C-alpha cells in the first residue's frame, strides 16, 4: 500500500477526534468520556456511505466505548451494533441508546419518590477498600465516607426498580453523580487529586443534588430525542472473539477508534466506576477483565506474545528490542507486536462481515517509544489492505502533544483512516 497522510482534508472541519463537543448534545452528554470521538465524525461517515435517504445502514463499532457510534447511528435512522469489553462502558453505551417509553412527569415523580423513600446514608461495602474511602494510614482517598454511604443508599433503592430502562437511567445518573463527587479526576493515564480536594467537602447531600440535576438532564433528553423504533444489538465482550461469530456480509459501515498503542489501560482508569457499579469486586476480577482487552498496554502480563507477518511491524519491533534498556517497560516490543497482531485479526473479520461497498472508518494516533516513532495510522491502513480493504485516504486530524516518557521532540498525530470493501 502506498500509505501517505494528508494534512489538508475536509475531515478536520467536521470530524473532530475529540469527545468534548458531544457534551453539548442530548444523550451524548450523559457521561463525560474523555477517550471518545465526536458524534459529527460518525455522522459524516454515515452521510458519505449512504446511497440515498431511504437506505437503512447497519453500522458497527467493535470498540464502542461510551457508545458514540451506536447512538449517532440510531439518531440518523441506521441500525446499530456495538461491542465493548468493559462492562461499565458497555452499560453507558446501551443506556444512552434506550428508547423513551415513559413521560417526563412519570420519571420525575419516580425520582422524587426514590429520594423521599431512601435514608440519606447507609453503610457502604466500599468503606475500607483500598483507596476508596478514608482510613488508618491513608493520606488520600477517592470518596469521602458520606458520599459512599449516600451512594449506597440510592443504589440499593434503584436496584430494586423492576423496569429495566427506568433503572438504567437512574443508575447512570447515580454513577455520573458519584464521579462528580470524587476527590480525583481522570487526567490522561491516571487519576489526579483535585486541587484542594480535602476542602471540597463532598457529602451525601452534594451527591443528591448532582443526582437530581443529572436525572432532570436525562429526562429532558429522552423527551428531545426519544429514539422510537430503533434497533440496536450490543454485546459486552471481547471483539476479537465476538467478530468471529458474526454473520458474513451483514454490515454496511464500520466506525471505530481502537485503544491507541499508548499503553492506556481502560480497565485501570475506569476502576472506580467498575467497583462502584459492582462489575468488579476484587483485583482478581479486574485481572480477568484486563486479560480480555486488546494488547495495547503492559499492565497485564500476557501469557502469549504474537506478531503479524508484516515486515514493517517486524522492523519496528526489532528496533525496539535493540533499545529495550531505554524503554520504561521491558515488554513494550512484545506489546507492539501483539497489538498489531490483534488489529490484523480485527480487520480480517471486519472484511468478512462487511457487505461489498461497505465503509471502514477509524481514528487512531501514532505512538513513540524510546524515540522510535510508530506510524500506527499508516501501519493499520497497511494491515487493513492486506486483509482485502481498499484504502481511500489517511487524513491527519490534529497534532498531539508529545509524551515526555517516550518521544523527545516527536510530534504525534491523530488520523482518520477511510477504507472500502
Ligand atoms: C478509544 S475507546 C472507544 C471510544 C468510542 N469511540 C467513544 O466515542 O466512546 C476504545 C475502547 O475499546 C475498548 N476495548 C479494549 N479492548 C477491547 C476488546 N478486546 N474488545 C472490545 N472492546 C475493547 C476499551 O474498553 C475502550 O472503551
GROMACS .gro file of C-alpha atoms and ligand atoms in nm:
model
  448
    1UNK     CA    1   0.000   0.000   0.000
    2UNK     CA    2   0.120   0.349  -0.079
    3UNK     CA    3   0.026   0.497   0.254
    4UNK     CA    4   0.053   0.872   0.285
    5UNK     CA    5  -0.102   1.106   0.536
    6UNK     CA    6  -0.294   1.402   0.400
    7UNK     CA    7  -0.275   1.714   0.614
    8UNK     CA    8  -0.523   1.917   0.411
    9UNK     CA    9  -0.858   1.745   0.411
   10UNK     CA   10  -1.219   1.835   0.475
   11UNK     CA   11  -1.244   1.590   0.766
   12UNK     CA   12  -1.058   1.822   1.004
   13UNK     CA   13  -1.360   2.053   0.980
   14UNK     CA   14  -1.642   1.816   1.071
   15UNK     CA   15  -1.475   1.504   1.210
   16UNK     CA   16  -1.333   1.603   1.544
   17UNK     CA   17  -1.147   1.320   1.719
   18UNK     CA   18  -1.243   1.489   2.046
   19UNK     CA   19  -1.537   1.385   2.265
   20UNK     CA   20  -1.578   1.730   2.421
   21UNK     CA   21  -1.824   1.860   2.160
   22UNK     CA   22  -2.058   1.571   2.248
   23UNK     CA   23  -2.104   1.728   2.592
   24UNK     CA   24  -2.336   1.983   2.426
   25UNK     CA   25  -2.552   1.711   2.270
   26UNK     CA   26  -2.862   1.543   2.410
   27UNK     CA   27  -2.792   1.187   2.534
   28UNK     CA   28  -2.423   1.204   2.436
   29UNK     CA   29  -2.374   1.429   2.740
   30UNK     CA   30  -2.492   1.162   2.984
   31UNK     CA   31  -2.137   1.051   3.060
   32UNK     CA   32  -1.823   1.257   3.006
   33UNK     CA   33  -1.589   1.009   2.836
   34UNK     CA   34  -1.255   1.166   2.757
   35UNK     CA   35  -1.132   0.895   2.524
   36UNK     CA   36  -1.423   0.910   2.280
   37UNK     CA   37  -1.459   1.082   1.943
   38UNK     CA   38  -1.724   1.323   1.820
   39UNK     CA   39  -2.071   1.233   1.704
   40UNK     CA   40  -2.013   1.453   1.397
   41UNK     CA   41  -1.740   1.217   1.279
   42UNK     CA   42  -1.981   0.924   1.282
   43UNK     CA   43  -2.247   1.135   1.112
   44UNK     CA   44  -2.008   1.224   0.830
   45UNK     CA   45  -1.925   0.854   0.784
   46UNK     CA   46  -2.298   0.774   0.759
   47UNK     CA   47  -2.371   1.057   0.514
   48UNK     CA   48  -2.074   0.964   0.294
   49UNK     CA   49  -2.169   0.594   0.289
   50UNK     CA   50  -2.544   0.624   0.241
   51UNK     CA   51  -2.653   0.587  -0.122
   52UNK     CA   52  -2.994   0.750  -0.069
   53UNK     CA   53  -3.214   0.877   0.214
   54UNK     CA   54  -3.419   0.555   0.232
   55UNK     CA   55  -3.131   0.315   0.283
   56UNK     CA   56  -3.114   0.180   0.639
   57UNK     CA   57  -2.746   0.119   0.706
   58UNK     CA   58  -2.621  -0.136   0.958
   59UNK     CA   59  -2.344   0.039   1.147
   60UNK     CA   60  -2.097  -0.150   1.368
   61UNK     CA   61  -1.847  -0.031   1.628
   62UNK     CA   62  -1.626  -0.315   1.761
   63UNK     CA   63  -1.471  -0.084   2.028
   64UNK     CA   64  -1.779   0.114   2.118
   65UNK     CA   65  -1.659   0.272   2.445
   66UNK     CA   66  -1.926   0.509   2.571
   67UNK     CA   67  -2.146   0.448   2.267
   68UNK     CA   68  -2.087   0.748   2.037
   69UNK     CA   69  -2.116   0.535   1.721
   70UNK     CA   70  -2.433   0.338   1.805
   71UNK     CA   71  -2.610   0.647   1.941
   72UNK     CA   72  -2.526   0.857   1.634
   73UNK     CA   73  -2.627   0.568   1.410
   74UNK     CA   74  -2.971   0.543   1.575
   75UNK     CA   75  -3.017   0.921   1.565
   76UNK     CA   76  -2.958   0.906   1.191
   77UNK     CA   77  -3.201   0.627   1.111
   78UNK     CA   78  -2.947   0.341   1.100
   79UNK     CA   79  -2.935   0.007   1.279
   80UNK     CA   80  -2.656  -0.018   1.532
   81UNK     CA   81  -2.427  -0.292   1.658
   82UNK     CA   82  -2.182  -0.230   1.939
   83UNK     CA   83  -1.914  -0.443   2.103
   84UNK     CA   84  -1.734  -0.323   2.414
   85UNK     CA   85  -1.530  -0.532   2.657
   86UNK     CA   86  -1.554  -0.303   2.959
   87UNK     CA   87  -1.888  -0.377   3.133
   88UNK     CA   88  -1.920  -0.028   3.276
   89UNK     CA   89  -1.863   0.142   2.940
   90UNK     CA   90  -2.089  -0.107   2.768
   91UNK     CA   91  -2.362  -0.017   3.021
   92UNK     CA   92  -2.311   0.355   2.949
   93UNK     CA   93  -2.334   0.300   2.573
   94UNK     CA   94  -2.651   0.090   2.591
   95UNK     CA   95  -2.818   0.328   2.834
   96UNK     CA   96  -2.752   0.629   2.612
   97UNK     CA   97  -2.939   0.442   2.336
   98UNK     CA   98  -3.257   0.341   2.521
   99UNK     CA   99  -3.596   0.424   2.374
  100UNK     CA  100  -3.815   0.668   2.561
  101UNK     CA  101  -4.113   0.473   2.694
  102UNK     CA  102  -4.233   0.692   2.985
  103UNK     CA  103  -4.349   1.050   3.015
  104UNK     CA  104  -4.122   1.304   3.183
  105UNK     CA  105  -4.383   1.356   3.456
  106UNK     CA  106  -4.375   0.983   3.539
  107UNK     CA  107  -3.997   0.974   3.563
  108UNK     CA  108  -3.976   1.291   3.771
  109UNK     CA  109  -4.231   1.152   4.014
  110UNK     CA  110  -4.036   0.829   4.031
  111UNK     CA  111  -3.717   1.021   4.105
  112UNK     CA  112  -3.886   1.222   4.382
  113UNK     CA  113  -4.026   0.906   4.542
  114UNK     CA  114  -3.686   0.745   4.527
  115UNK     CA  115  -3.531   1.039   4.713
  116UNK     CA  116  -3.814   1.053   4.969
  117UNK     CA  117  -3.806   0.684   5.047
  118UNK     CA  118  -3.430   0.641   5.095
  119UNK     CA  119  -3.228   0.733   5.402
  120UNK     CA  120  -2.960   0.991   5.331
  121UNK     CA  121  -2.685   0.740   5.416
  122UNK     CA  122  -2.636   0.370   5.485
  123UNK     CA  123  -2.308   0.183   5.529
  124UNK     CA  124  -2.116   0.101   5.212
  125UNK     CA  125  -1.922  -0.216   5.126
  126UNK     CA  126  -1.654   0.008   4.971
  127UNK     CA  127  -1.566   0.166   5.305
  128UNK     CA  128  -1.218   0.043   5.391
  129UNK     CA  129  -1.149  -0.095   5.042
  130UNK     CA  130  -0.808   0.022   4.909
  131UNK     CA  131  -0.815   0.397   4.832
  132UNK     CA  132  -1.193   0.419   4.802
  133UNK     CA  133  -1.251   0.566   5.147
  134UNK     CA  134  -1.062   0.732   5.431
  135UNK     CA  135  -0.897   0.503   5.684
  136UNK     CA  136  -0.597   0.444   5.901
  137UNK     CA  137  -0.262   0.519   5.736
  138UNK     CA  138  -0.425   0.672   5.430
  139UNK     CA  139  -0.332   1.023   5.326
  140UNK     CA  140  -0.563   1.028   5.025
  141UNK     CA  141  -0.895   0.870   4.937
  142UNK     CA  142  -1.121   0.888   4.634
  143UNK     CA  143  -1.454   0.931   4.813
  144UNK     CA  144  -1.547   1.081   5.145
  145UNK     CA  145  -1.735   0.826   5.360
  146UNK     CA  146  -2.054   1.034   5.344
  147UNK     CA  147  -2.050   1.018   4.961
  148UNK     CA  148  -2.006   0.639   4.963
  149UNK     CA  149  -2.288   0.598   5.215
  150UNK     CA  150  -2.522   0.830   5.026
  151UNK     CA  151  -2.436   0.643   4.708
  152UNK     CA  152  -2.510   0.304   4.862
  153UNK     CA  153  -2.847   0.420   4.990
  154UNK     CA  154  -2.961   0.538   4.645
  155UNK     CA  155  -2.802   0.239   4.473
  156UNK     CA  156  -2.997  -0.019   4.673
  157UNK     CA  157  -3.324   0.160   4.607
  158UNK     CA  158  -3.254   0.191   4.234
  159UNK     CA  159  -3.152  -0.174   4.210
  160UNK     CA  160  -3.497  -0.267   4.339
  161UNK     CA  161  -3.670  -0.089   4.046
  162UNK     CA  162  -3.829  -0.351   3.824
  163UNK     CA  163  -3.839  -0.173   3.490
  164UNK     CA  164  -3.502  -0.223   3.331
  165UNK     CA  165  -3.492   0.102   3.129
  166UNK     CA  166  -3.605   0.321   3.421
  167UNK     CA  167  -3.344   0.152   3.634
  168UNK     CA  168  -3.072   0.219   3.376
  169UNK     CA  169  -3.149   0.591   3.363
  170UNK     CA  170  -3.133   0.631   3.741
  171UNK     CA  171  -2.822   0.414   3.770
  172UNK     CA  172  -2.632   0.614   3.509
  173UNK     CA  173  -2.738   0.939   3.676
  174UNK     CA  174  -2.607   0.798   4.005
  175UNK     CA  175  -2.271   0.683   3.862
  176UNK     CA  176  -2.218   1.021   3.693
  177UNK     CA  177  -2.302   1.200   4.018
  178UNK     CA  178  -2.067   0.983   4.223
  179UNK     CA  179  -1.778   1.057   3.988
  180UNK     CA  180  -1.858   1.428   4.014
  181UNK     CA  181  -1.821   1.391   4.392
  182UNK     CA  182  -1.492   1.201   4.361
  183UNK     CA  183  -1.187   1.371   4.512
  184UNK     CA  184  -0.985   1.289   4.199
  185UNK     CA  185  -1.046   1.329   3.828
  186UNK     CA  186  -0.914   1.148   3.524
  187UNK     CA  187  -0.602   1.302   3.380
  188UNK     CA  188  -0.451   1.107   3.093
  189UNK     CA  189  -0.343   0.770   3.224
  190UNK     CA  190  -0.405   0.841   3.590
  191UNK     CA  191  -0.648   0.975   3.846
  192UNK     CA  192  -0.523   1.308   3.975
  193UNK     CA  193  -0.647   1.453   4.304
  194UNK     CA  194  -0.838   1.777   4.256
  195UNK     CA  195  -0.672   2.094   4.380
  196UNK     CA  196  -0.753   2.142   4.748
  197UNK     CA  197  -0.955   1.818   4.745
  198UNK     CA  198  -0.954   1.793   5.127
  199UNK     CA  199  -1.155   2.116   5.144
  200UNK     CA  200  -1.411   2.033   4.876
  201UNK     CA  201  -1.625   1.862   5.137
  202UNK     CA  202  -1.831   1.638   4.910
  203UNK     CA  203  -2.100   1.455   5.106
  204UNK     CA  204  -2.428   1.269   5.062
  205UNK     CA  205  -2.622   1.594   5.012
  206UNK     CA  206  -2.392   1.713   4.731
  207UNK     CA  207  -2.433   1.370   4.576
  208UNK     CA  208  -2.812   1.403   4.590
  209UNK     CA  209  -2.800   1.749   4.430
  210UNK     CA  210  -2.588   1.612   4.146
  211UNK     CA  211  -2.820   1.314   4.115
  212UNK     CA  212  -3.129   1.535   4.075
  213UNK     CA  213  -2.954   1.754   3.816
  214UNK     CA  214  -2.839   1.453   3.617
  215UNK     CA  215  -3.179   1.283   3.628
  216UNK     CA  216  -3.352   1.601   3.507
  217UNK     CA  217  -3.098   1.641   3.226
  218UNK     CA  218  -3.152   1.282   3.114
  219UNK     CA  219  -3.532   1.306   3.136
  220UNK     CA  220  -3.521   1.624   2.925
  221UNK     CA  221  -3.301   1.448   2.665
  222UNK     CA  222  -3.533   1.147   2.646
  223UNK     CA  223  -3.809   1.390   2.551
  224UNK     CA  224  -3.592   1.573   2.296
  225UNK     CA  225  -3.450   1.258   2.132
  226UNK     CA  226  -3.693   0.972   2.203
  227UNK     CA  227  -3.528   0.719   1.966
  228UNK     CA  228  -3.852   0.540   1.885
  229UNK     CA  229  -3.842   0.221   1.672
  230UNK     CA  230  -3.467   0.186   1.693
  231UNK     CA  231  -3.274  -0.137   1.651
  232UNK     CA  232  -2.956  -0.191   1.849
  233UNK     CA  233  -2.756  -0.503   1.928
  234UNK     CA  234  -2.499  -0.461   2.194
  235UNK     CA  235  -2.254  -0.708   2.336
  236UNK     CA  236  -2.027  -0.675   2.635
  237UNK     CA  237  -1.742  -0.890   2.522
  238UNK     CA  238  -1.402  -0.912   2.353
  239UNK     CA  239  -1.441  -0.809   1.989
  240UNK     CA  240  -1.159  -1.042   1.882
  241UNK     CA  241  -1.382  -1.340   1.964
  242UNK     CA  242  -1.724  -1.177   1.907
  243UNK     CA  243  -1.649  -1.079   1.547
  244UNK     CA  244  -1.561  -1.439   1.461
  245UNK     CA  245  -1.921  -1.534   1.541
  246UNK     CA  246  -2.084  -1.253   1.338
  247UNK     CA  247  -2.260  -1.331   1.007
  248UNK     CA  248  -2.080  -1.263   0.681
  249UNK     CA  249  -2.195  -0.978   0.454
  250UNK     CA  250  -2.415  -0.819   0.720
  251UNK     CA  251  -2.266  -0.474   0.784
  252UNK     CA  252  -2.270  -0.156   0.571
  253UNK     CA  253  -2.039   0.065   0.773
  254UNK     CA  254  -1.781   0.016   1.049
  255UNK     CA  255  -1.677   0.319   1.253
  256UNK     CA  256  -1.440   0.291   1.547
  257UNK     CA  257  -1.144   0.409   1.737
  258UNK     CA  258  -0.939   0.121   1.879
  259UNK     CA  259  -0.740   0.152   2.200
  260UNK     CA  260  -0.434   0.351   2.095
  261UNK     CA  261  -0.088   0.198   2.113
  262UNK     CA  262  -0.009   0.420   2.410
  263UNK     CA  263  -0.028   0.177   2.697
  264UNK     CA  264  -0.353   0.319   2.830
  265UNK     CA  265  -0.543   0.057   3.024
  266UNK     CA  266  -0.915   0.136   3.028
  267UNK     CA  267  -0.981  -0.122   3.298
  268UNK     CA  268  -0.739   0.066   3.522
  269UNK     CA  269  -0.858   0.419   3.460
  270UNK     CA  270  -1.225   0.314   3.492
  271UNK     CA  271  -1.151   0.115   3.808
  272UNK     CA  272  -1.357   0.344   4.037
  273UNK     CA  273  -1.664   0.304   3.816
  274UNK     CA  274  -1.613  -0.073   3.782
  275UNK     CA  275  -1.608  -0.114   4.159
  276UNK     CA  276  -1.884   0.140   4.231
  277UNK     CA  277  -2.116  -0.026   3.982
  278UNK     CA  278  -2.029  -0.371   4.120
  279UNK     CA  279  -1.894  -0.502   3.790
  280UNK     CA  280  -1.572  -0.588   3.966
  281UNK     CA  281  -1.535  -0.681   4.331
  282UNK     CA  282  -1.167  -0.766   4.362
  283UNK     CA  283  -0.833  -0.716   4.194
  284UNK     CA  284  -0.855  -1.073   4.068
  285UNK     CA  285  -1.179  -0.992   3.884
  286UNK     CA  286  -1.014  -0.682   3.741
  287UNK     CA  287  -0.729  -0.903   3.617
  288UNK     CA  288  -0.977  -1.131   3.439
  289UNK     CA  289  -1.128  -0.829   3.262
  290UNK     CA  290  -0.784  -0.696   3.165
  291UNK     CA  291  -0.699  -1.025   3.003
  292UNK     CA  292  -0.982  -0.974   2.755
  293UNK     CA  293  -0.865  -0.629   2.644
  294UNK     CA  294  -0.671  -0.560   2.327
  295UNK     CA  295  -0.297  -0.591   2.386
  296UNK     CA  296  -0.235  -0.217   2.381
  297UNK     CA  297  -0.084  -0.189   2.729
  298UNK     CA  298   0.164  -0.361   2.959
  299UNK     CA  299  -0.048  -0.354   3.277
  300UNK     CA  300  -0.130  -0.721   3.228
  301UNK     CA  301   0.131  -0.996   3.190
  302UNK     CA  302   0.007  -1.154   2.869
  303UNK     CA  303   0.070  -1.528   2.854
  304UNK     CA  304   0.137  -1.515   2.484
  305UNK     CA  305   0.305  -1.268   2.250
  306UNK     CA  306   0.236  -1.254   1.876
  307UNK     CA  307   0.349  -1.059   1.576
  308UNK     CA  308   0.180  -1.026   1.237
  309UNK     CA  309   0.353  -1.127   0.917
  310UNK     CA  310   0.437  -0.766   0.828
  311UNK     CA  311   0.791  -0.654   0.753
  312UNK     CA  312   0.702  -0.304   0.868
  313UNK     CA  313   0.590  -0.426   1.213
  314UNK     CA  314   0.882  -0.670   1.240
  315UNK     CA  315   1.132  -0.390   1.172
  316UNK     CA  316   0.982  -0.167   1.437
  317UNK     CA  317   0.971  -0.446   1.694
  318UNK     CA  318   1.333  -0.537   1.626
  319UNK     CA  319   1.437  -0.169   1.660
  320UNK     CA  320   1.255  -0.153   1.995
  321UNK     CA  321   1.419  -0.477   2.107
  322UNK     CA  322   1.758  -0.318   2.047
  323UNK     CA  323   1.655  -0.027   2.269
  324UNK     CA  324   1.497  -0.246   2.537
  325UNK     CA  325   1.720  -0.097   2.805
  326UNK     CA  326   1.584   0.252   2.734
  327UNK     CA  327   1.218   0.151   2.746
  328UNK     CA  328   1.016   0.230   3.058
  329UNK     CA  329   0.882  -0.126   3.042
  330UNK     CA  330   1.088  -0.412   2.906
  331UNK     CA  331   0.790  -0.578   2.740
  332UNK     CA  332   0.698  -0.287   2.512
  333UNK     CA  333   0.836  -0.461   2.198
  334UNK     CA  334   0.610  -0.762   2.266
  335UNK     CA  335   0.314  -0.534   2.332
  336UNK     CA  336   0.369  -0.356   1.999
  337UNK     CA  337   0.387  -0.683   1.803
  338UNK     CA  338   0.079  -0.824   1.975
  339UNK     CA  339  -0.119  -0.501   1.926
  340UNK     CA  340  -0.073  -0.514   1.551
  341UNK     CA  341  -0.145  -0.887   1.551
  342UNK     CA  342  -0.476  -0.824   1.732
  343UNK     CA  343  -0.569  -0.541   1.496
  344UNK     CA  344  -0.487  -0.751   1.191
  345UNK     CA  345  -0.732  -1.017   1.309
  346UNK     CA  346  -0.996  -0.745   1.366
  347UNK     CA  347  -0.955  -0.619   1.006
  348UNK     CA  348  -0.978  -0.976   0.876
  349UNK     CA  349  -1.309  -1.043   1.049
  350UNK     CA  350  -1.449  -0.699   0.966
  351UNK     CA  351  -1.378  -0.762   0.599
  352UNK     CA  352  -1.566  -1.091   0.615
  353UNK     CA  353  -1.874  -0.947   0.785
  354UNK     CA  354  -1.887  -0.628   0.572
  355UNK     CA  355  -2.102  -0.615   0.258
  356UNK     CA  356  -1.939  -0.520  -0.072
  357UNK     CA  357  -1.912  -0.142  -0.093
  358UNK     CA  358  -1.903  -0.102   0.289
  359UNK     CA  359  -1.705   0.174   0.452
  360UNK     CA  360  -1.443   0.129   0.723
  361UNK     CA  361  -1.361   0.446   0.917
  362UNK     CA  362  -1.124   0.450   1.210
  363UNK     CA  363  -0.942   0.708   1.417
  364UNK     CA  364  -0.608   0.634   1.577
  365UNK     CA  365  -0.298   0.816   1.693
  366UNK     CA  366   0.067   0.747   1.622
  367UNK     CA  367   0.297   0.641   1.908
  368UNK     CA  368   0.661   0.662   2.011
  369UNK     CA  369   0.877   0.459   2.247
  370UNK     CA  370   1.245   0.520   2.320
  371UNK     CA  371   1.242   0.776   2.041
  372UNK     CA  372   1.116   0.523   1.788
  373UNK     CA  373   0.821   0.676   1.609
  374UNK     CA  374   0.546   0.428   1.525
  375UNK     CA  375   0.317   0.541   1.242
  376UNK     CA  376   0.022   0.344   1.375
  377UNK     CA  377  -0.220   0.507   1.128
  378UNK     CA  378  -0.011   0.403   0.826
  379UNK     CA  379   0.063   0.057   0.960
  380UNK     CA  380  -0.302  -0.014   1.043
  381UNK     CA  381  -0.401   0.110   0.695
  382UNK     CA  382  -0.144  -0.131   0.554
  383UNK     CA  383  -0.267  -0.423   0.765
  384UNK     CA  384  -0.628  -0.348   0.663
  385UNK     CA  385  -0.538  -0.354   0.293
  386UNK     CA  386  -0.355  -0.686   0.342
  387UNK     CA  387  -0.692  -0.823   0.458
  388UNK     CA  388  -0.866  -0.701   0.142
  389UNK     CA  389  -0.979  -0.348   0.233
  390UNK     CA  390  -0.919  -0.080  -0.030
  391UNK     CA  391  -0.753   0.228   0.117
  392UNK     CA  392  -0.936   0.551   0.033
  393UNK     CA  393  -0.744   0.805   0.244
  394UNK     CA  394  -0.545   0.870   0.560
  395UNK     CA  395  -0.636   1.210   0.697
  396UNK     CA  396  -0.442   1.379   0.975
  397UNK     CA  397  -0.692   1.540   1.213
  398UNK     CA  398  -0.459   1.705   1.462
  399UNK     CA  399  -0.114   1.711   1.612
  400UNK     CA  400  -0.081   1.581   1.965
  401UNK     CA  401   0.148   1.689   2.244
  402UNK     CA  402   0.443   1.452   2.259
  403UNK     CA  403   0.467   1.234   2.564
  404UNK     CA  404   0.785   1.305   2.755
  405UNK     CA  405   0.813   0.938   2.853
  406UNK     CA  406   0.863   0.816   2.504
  407UNK     CA  407   0.940   1.067   2.240
  408UNK     CA  408   1.161   1.366   2.291
  409UNK     CA  409   1.055   1.612   2.026
  410UNK     CA  410   0.841   1.366   1.828
  411UNK     CA  411   0.504   1.521   1.744
  412UNK     CA  412   0.238   1.254   1.741
  413UNK     CA  413  -0.072   1.289   1.526
  414UNK     CA  414  -0.426   1.158   1.533
  415UNK     CA  415  -0.561   1.044   1.196
  416UNK     CA  416  -0.880   0.926   1.034
  417UNK     CA  417  -0.829   0.628   0.803
  418UNK     CA  418  -1.100   0.550   0.548
  419UNK     CA  419  -1.120   0.222   0.358
  420UNK     CA  420  -1.379   0.048   0.144
  421UNK     CA  421  -1.464  -0.314   0.069
  422LIG     C1  422  -1.089   0.471   2.210
  422LIG     S1  423  -1.208   0.384   2.302
  422LIG     C2  424  -1.352   0.398   2.204
  422LIG     C3  425  -1.430   0.525   2.229
  422LIG     C4  426  -1.558   0.541   2.149
  422LIG     N1  427  -1.530   0.568   2.010
  422LIG     C5  428  -1.644   0.654   2.207
  422LIG     O1  429  -1.663   0.758   2.142
  422LIG     O2  430  -1.690   0.639   2.322
  422LIG     C6  431  -1.161   0.218   2.282
  422LIG     C7  432  -1.247   0.118   2.356
  422LIG     O3  433  -1.206  -0.015   2.324
  422LIG     C8  434  -1.238  -0.097   2.434
  422LIG     N2  435  -1.170  -0.227   2.420
  422LIG     C9  436  -1.043  -0.261   2.453
  422LIG     N3  437  -1.019  -0.389   2.424
  422LIG    C10  438  -1.133  -0.439   2.369
  422LIG    C11  439  -1.171  -0.566   2.318
  422LIG     N4  440  -1.085  -0.667   2.316
  422LIG     N5  441  -1.296  -0.581   2.271
  422LIG    C12  442  -1.385  -0.478   2.273
  422LIG     N6  443  -1.355  -0.356   2.321
  422LIG    C13  444  -1.231  -0.336   2.368
  422LIG    C14  445  -1.194  -0.013   2.553
  422LIG     O4  446  -1.255  -0.057   2.672
  422LIG    C15  447  -1.238   0.126   2.510
  422LIG     O5  448  -1.365   0.156   2.560
   0.00000   0.00000   0.00000
